Amino acid sequence: MNDWRPFVYGGIASVTAEFGTFPVDTSKTRLQLQGQHIDAKFTELRYRGMIHALSRIFQEEGIKALYSGLRPALLRQASYGTIKIGIYHSLKRLISKDIAQERLISNVFCGVVAGVVSSAIANPTDVLKVRMQAHAEQFANQGMFSAFRDIFRQEGLSGLWRGVGPTANRAAVVAGVELPAYDISKKYLILSGYMRDNAVTHFLASFIAGLAGALASNPIDVVKTRLMNQRKLRVAGCTAPEIYTGSVDCLLQTCRTEGFIALYKGFIPNWLRLGPWCIIVSFLLTVVLTSM
């Protein structure tokens, strides 16, 4: 039985890709949080774009800040990436025995199921990752498990699953768009007769998939990031006002105070991260799974 391979190697590939693209993800998180007129900490537009954000974070906070949140991010990929890619490939092979039989609608279904299940399970790691990226100085001397314990103590179990709705929605959109877009792009690039199944084809298919995934998911990603960064303390005597009451409220307030274009904050790093991320994952999976 070889059904375990997509799970194991999918997790390894996801962890590798996450490590290689993490500073870009940090810049995306900072860009998505800034400009909130109802949150004093992030009112100022400190970053003009991805390059400026990376440069300013490095100059003001050091290289360590660019990797703040890496540990929960790697833990997230070890669980989320393993489950997502494993379920996706297992469902695909269950529905279609080979690439010639694959259809877009079945690939979308497999991607959505894989994305929703895996993201819901891994949500606590995503919450901590976002908060460490946004407030690197607060977590400089705190361990990952200590931070998890503090969130649970101060906000309860719901604090660890804050933003799980938009997280699952985003994962469904990304997985439902990106994974099938990659497969379909690669399929037609090869079937066109102009390209073979090689690194160049994988590269082009990955960037097409990354663009499609970023366009479809960025508004949900902005909502997810802002909700996860928001705290609601339950400890007696402590208060932390909720900026947004839910996903819809966050979406409406963001559009009302910052304009519709705010939903595409961090789009460039989002796309530039999804492209290489998809390339790394697909390359490692292709090399490993075809060599066994």
Coordinates of C-alpha atoms in Angstrom, one line a residue:
M1 CA 0.0 0.0 0.0
N2 CA 1.4 3.4 -1.0
D3 CA -1.5 5.6 0.2
W4 CA 0.5 6.9 3.1
R5 CA 3.1 8.6 0.8
P6 CA 1.2 11.7 -0.1
F7 CA 0.6 12.4 3.6
V8 CA 4.2 12.0 4.7
Y9 CA 5.9 13.6 1.8
G10 CA 3.2 16.3 1.5
G11 CA 4.0 17.3 5.1
I12 CA 7.8 17.3 4.4
A13 CA 7.3 19.4 1.2
S14 CA 5.0 21.8 3.0
V15 CA 7.4 22.4 5.9
T16 CA 10.3 23.0 3.4
A17 CA 8.2 25.4 1.4
E18 CA 7.1 27.3 4.5
F19 CA 10.6 27.8 5.7
G20 CA 11.8 29.1 2.3
T21 CA 9.0 31.7 1.9
F22 CA 8.3 32.8 5.5
P23 CA 9.8 36.3 5.4
V24 CA 7.5 37.1 2.5
D25 CA 4.5 35.8 4.6
T26 CA 5.6 38.1 7.4
S27 CA 5.5 41.1 5.1
K28 CA 2.0 40.0 3.9
T29 CA 0.7 39.8 7.5
R30 CA 2.0 43.3 8.4
L31 CA 0.6 44.8 5.2
Q32 CA -2.8 43.3 5.8
L33 CA -3.0 44.6 9.3
Q34 CA -2.0 48.2 8.7
G35 CA -4.5 50.9 8.0
Q36 CA -7.2 49.9 10.4
H37 CA -8.7 53.2 11.5
I38 CA -10.4 51.5 14.5
D39 CA -7.2 50.0 15.8
A40 CA -4.7 52.6 17.0
K41 CA -1.7 50.2 16.8
F42 CA -2.1 49.6 13.1
T43 CA -3.6 53.0 12.0
E44 CA -0.3 54.2 10.6
L45 CA 0.6 53.1 7.1
R46 CA 4.2 52.1 7.9
Y47 CA 4.9 49.9 4.9
R48 CA 4.5 51.0 1.2
G49 CA 4.8 47.5 -0.2
M50 CA 6.5 44.1 0.2
I51 CA 10.1 45.2 -0.4
H52 CA 9.7 48.3 1.9
A53 CA 8.1 46.1 4.6
L54 CA 10.9 43.5 4.4
S55 CA 13.5 46.2 4.5
R56 CA 12.0 48.2 7.3
I57 CA 11.3 45.2 9.5
F58 CA 14.9 44.0 9.0
Q59 CA 16.4 47.5 9.8
E60 CA 14.2 48.3 12.8
E61 CA 13.6 44.9 14.3
G62 CA 16.3 42.6 12.9
I63 CA 16.3 39.5 10.9
K64 CA 14.8 37.6 13.8
A65 CA 11.5 39.5 13.4
L66 CA 11.2 38.3 9.8
Y67 CA 11.1 34.8 11.2
S68 CA 8.9 35.5 14.2
G69 CA 6.2 32.9 14.2
L70 CA 8.2 30.4 12.2
R71 CA 7.9 27.6 14.8
P72 CA 4.1 27.6 14.9
A73 CA 4.1 28.0 11.1
L74 CA 6.2 24.9 10.7
L75 CA 4.0 23.0 13.2
R76 CA 1.0 24.2 11.2
Q77 CA 2.5 22.8 7.9
A78 CA 3.5 19.6 9.6
S79 CA -0.2 19.1 10.3
Y80 CA -2.1 21.2 7.8
G81 CA 0.2 20.5 4.9
T82 CA 0.3 16.8 5.6
I83 CA -3.5 16.4 5.9
K84 CA -4.3 18.7 3.0
I85 CA -2.0 17.2 0.4
G86 CA -2.6 13.7 1.6
I87 CA -6.4 14.0 1.4
Y88 CA -6.2 15.8 -1.9
H89 CA -4.1 13.2 -3.7
S90 CA -5.9 10.3 -2.0
L91 CA -9.3 11.6 -3.1
K92 CA -8.1 12.3 -6.6
R93 CA -6.8 8.7 -7.0
L94 CA -10.0 7.4 -5.6
I95 CA -12.1 9.3 -8.1
S96 CA -9.7 9.3 -11.1
K97 CA -7.2 6.4 -11.6
D98 CA -4.9 8.5 -13.9
I99 CA -4.3 12.0 -15.1
A100 CA -6.2 11.5 -18.4
Q101 CA -9.4 10.8 -16.4
E102 CA -9.2 13.9 -14.2
R103 CA -11.8 16.6 -14.5
L104 CA -11.8 20.1 -13.1
I105 CA -14.9 19.7 -11.0
S106 CA -13.6 16.6 -9.2
N107 CA -10.3 18.3 -8.6
V108 CA -12.0 21.3 -7.1
F109 CA -14.1 19.1 -4.9
C110 CA -11.0 17.2 -3.6
G111 CA -9.2 20.5 -3.0
V112 CA -12.1 22.1 -1.1
V113 CA -12.5 19.0 1.2
A114 CA -8.8 18.8 1.8
G115 CA -8.5 22.5 2.6
V116 CA -11.4 22.8 5.0
V117 CA -10.5 19.7 7.0
S118 CA -6.8 20.5 7.4
S119 CA -7.2 24.2 8.1
A120 CA -9.8 23.7 10.8
I121 CA -7.5 21.2 12.6
A122 CA -4.4 23.4 12.4
N123 CA -6.2 26.7 13.3
P124 CA -4.4 27.3 16.7
T125 CA -1.0 27.2 15.1
D126 CA -2.2 29.8 12.5
V127 CA -3.5 32.1 15.3
L128 CA -0.2 32.1 17.1
K129 CA 1.8 32.5 13.8
V130 CA -0.2 35.7 12.9
R131 CA 0.2 37.2 16.4
M132 CA 3.9 36.5 16.5
Q133 CA 4.4 38.1 13.0
A134 CA 2.4 41.2 14.1
H135 CA 3.9 41.6 17.5
A136 CA 7.4 40.1 17.2
E137 CA 8.7 42.1 20.2
Q138 CA 6.2 40.6 22.6
F139 CA 7.2 37.0 21.8
A140 CA 10.9 37.6 21.5
N141 CA 11.6 35.7 24.8
Q142 CA 8.6 33.4 24.9
G143 CA 8.5 29.8 23.8
M144 CA 5.9 28.5 21.5
F145 CA 4.1 26.2 23.9
S146 CA 4.1 28.9 26.6
A147 CA 2.4 31.3 24.1
F148 CA -0.2 28.6 23.3
R149 CA -0.8 28.2 27.1
D150 CA -1.2 32.0 27.6
I151 CA -3.8 32.2 24.8
F152 CA -5.8 29.4 26.3
R153 CA -5.6 30.9 29.8
Q154 CA -6.5 34.4 28.8
E155 CA -9.0 33.7 26.0
G156 CA -10.2 30.2 26.4
L157 CA -10.4 27.5 23.8
S158 CA -12.3 29.8 21.5
G159 CA -9.1 32.0 21.4
L160 CA -7.2 29.2 19.8
W161 CA -9.9 28.8 17.1
R162 CA -10.4 32.5 16.5
G163 CA -11.0 33.1 12.8
V164 CA -11.6 29.5 12.0
G165 CA -14.5 30.4 9.8
P166 CA -12.6 32.6 7.3
T167 CA -9.6 30.3 7.7
A168 CA -11.6 27.3 6.5
N169 CA -13.1 29.5 3.7
R170 CA -9.7 30.7 2.6
A171 CA -8.3 27.1 2.7
A172 CA -11.3 25.9 0.6
V173 CA -10.8 28.7 -1.9
V174 CA -7.0 28.3 -2.1
A175 CA -7.1 24.5 -2.3
G176 CA -10.2 24.5 -4.5
V177 CA -8.6 26.9 -6.9
E178 CA -4.8 26.5 -6.6
L179 CA -4.4 22.7 -6.6
P180 CA -6.7 22.1 -9.5
A181 CA -5.4 25.1 -11.4
Y182 CA -1.9 23.6 -11.1
D183 CA -3.0 20.2 -12.2
I184 CA -5.1 21.5 -15.1
S185 CA -2.4 24.0 -16.2
K186 CA 0.2 21.4 -16.2
K187 CA -2.1 18.9 -18.0
Y188 CA -2.9 21.3 -20.9
L189 CA 0.7 22.6 -21.2
I190 CA 1.8 19.0 -21.7
L191 CA -1.1 18.0 -23.9
S192 CA -0.6 21.1 -26.1
G193 CA 2.5 19.4 -27.5
Y194 CA 4.7 22.5 -26.9
M195 CA 6.0 21.5 -23.5
R196 CA 7.1 18.3 -21.8
D197 CA 6.7 17.2 -18.2
N198 CA 9.8 19.0 -16.9
A199 CA 10.9 21.8 -14.5
V200 CA 9.8 24.6 -16.8
T201 CA 6.3 23.2 -17.1
H202 CA 6.0 22.8 -13.3
F203 CA 7.3 26.4 -12.9
L204 CA 4.7 27.9 -15.2
A205 CA 1.9 25.8 -13.9
S206 CA 2.8 26.8 -10.3
F207 CA 2.8 30.5 -11.0
I208 CA -0.5 30.3 -12.9
A209 CA -1.9 28.4 -9.9
G210 CA -0.4 30.9 -7.4
L211 CA -2.0 33.8 -9.3
A212 CA -5.4 32.2 -9.4
G213 CA -5.2 31.3 -5.7
A214 CA -4.1 34.8 -4.6
L215 CA -6.8 36.5 -6.6
A216 CA -9.5 34.4 -5.2
S217 CA -8.4 34.2 -1.6
N218 CA -6.8 37.6 -0.7
P219 CA -10.0 39.3 0.6
I220 CA -10.7 36.3 2.9
D221 CA -7.0 36.2 3.9
V222 CA -7.2 39.9 5.0
V223 CA -10.3 39.1 7.1
K224 CA -8.7 36.0 8.6
T225 CA -5.5 37.8 9.5
R226 CA -7.3 40.7 11.2
L227 CA -9.6 38.4 13.2
M228 CA -6.8 36.2 14.4
N229 CA -4.8 39.2 15.6
Q230 CA -7.7 40.4 17.7
R231 CA -7.9 39.3 21.3
K232 CA -10.9 38.8 23.6
L233 CA -9.7 38.3 27.2
R234 CA -11.8 36.2 29.6
V235 CA -9.6 36.7 32.7
A236 CA -11.4 38.7 35.4
G237 CA -10.4 42.3 35.5
C238 CA -8.9 42.3 32.0
T239 CA -10.6 43.7 29.0
A240 CA -9.7 43.8 25.4
P241 CA -12.3 45.4 23.2
E242 CA -13.3 43.5 20.1
I243 CA -12.7 45.5 17.0
Y244 CA -14.7 43.1 14.8
T245 CA -17.6 41.0 15.9
G246 CA -17.2 38.5 13.1
S247 CA -16.1 37.9 9.5
V248 CA -18.9 39.9 7.9
D249 CA -18.4 42.8 10.3
C250 CA -14.6 42.8 9.5
L251 CA -15.3 42.7 5.8
L252 CA -17.8 45.6 6.0
Q253 CA -15.7 47.7 8.3
T254 CA -12.6 47.3 6.2
C255 CA -14.5 48.3 3.0
R256 CA -16.2 51.2 4.8
T257 CA -13.1 52.7 6.4
E258 CA -10.4 51.8 3.9
G259 CA -12.1 51.1 0.7
F260 CA -12.6 47.9 -1.3
I261 CA -9.0 47.9 -2.4
A262 CA -8.0 47.2 1.2
L263 CA -9.2 43.7 0.7
Y264 CA -6.2 43.2 -1.6
K265 CA -3.6 44.4 0.9
G266 CA -0.6 42.1 0.8
F267 CA -1.6 40.7 -2.6
I268 CA 1.9 40.8 -4.1
P269 CA 3.6 38.9 -1.3
N270 CA 0.6 36.6 -1.2
W271 CA 1.0 35.7 -4.8
L272 CA 4.8 35.7 -4.8
R273 CA 4.6 33.3 -1.8
L274 CA 2.0 31.0 -3.3
G275 CA 4.0 30.6 -6.5
P276 CA 7.3 29.5 -5.1
W277 CA 5.4 27.6 -2.3
C278 CA 3.6 25.6 -4.9
I279 CA 6.8 25.0 -6.9
I280 CA 8.7 23.7 -3.9
V281 CA 5.8 21.4 -2.9
S282 CA 5.1 20.1 -6.4
F283 CA 8.8 19.5 -7.1
L284 CA 9.5 17.6 -4.0
L285 CA 6.3 15.5 -4.3
T286 CA 7.0 14.8 -8.0
V287 CA 10.6 13.7 -7.3
V288 CA 9.8 11.6 -4.3
L289 CA 6.6 10.0 -5.5
T290 CA 7.8 9.1 -8.9
S291 CA 11.1 7.7 -7.6
M292 CA 9.4 5.0 -5.5

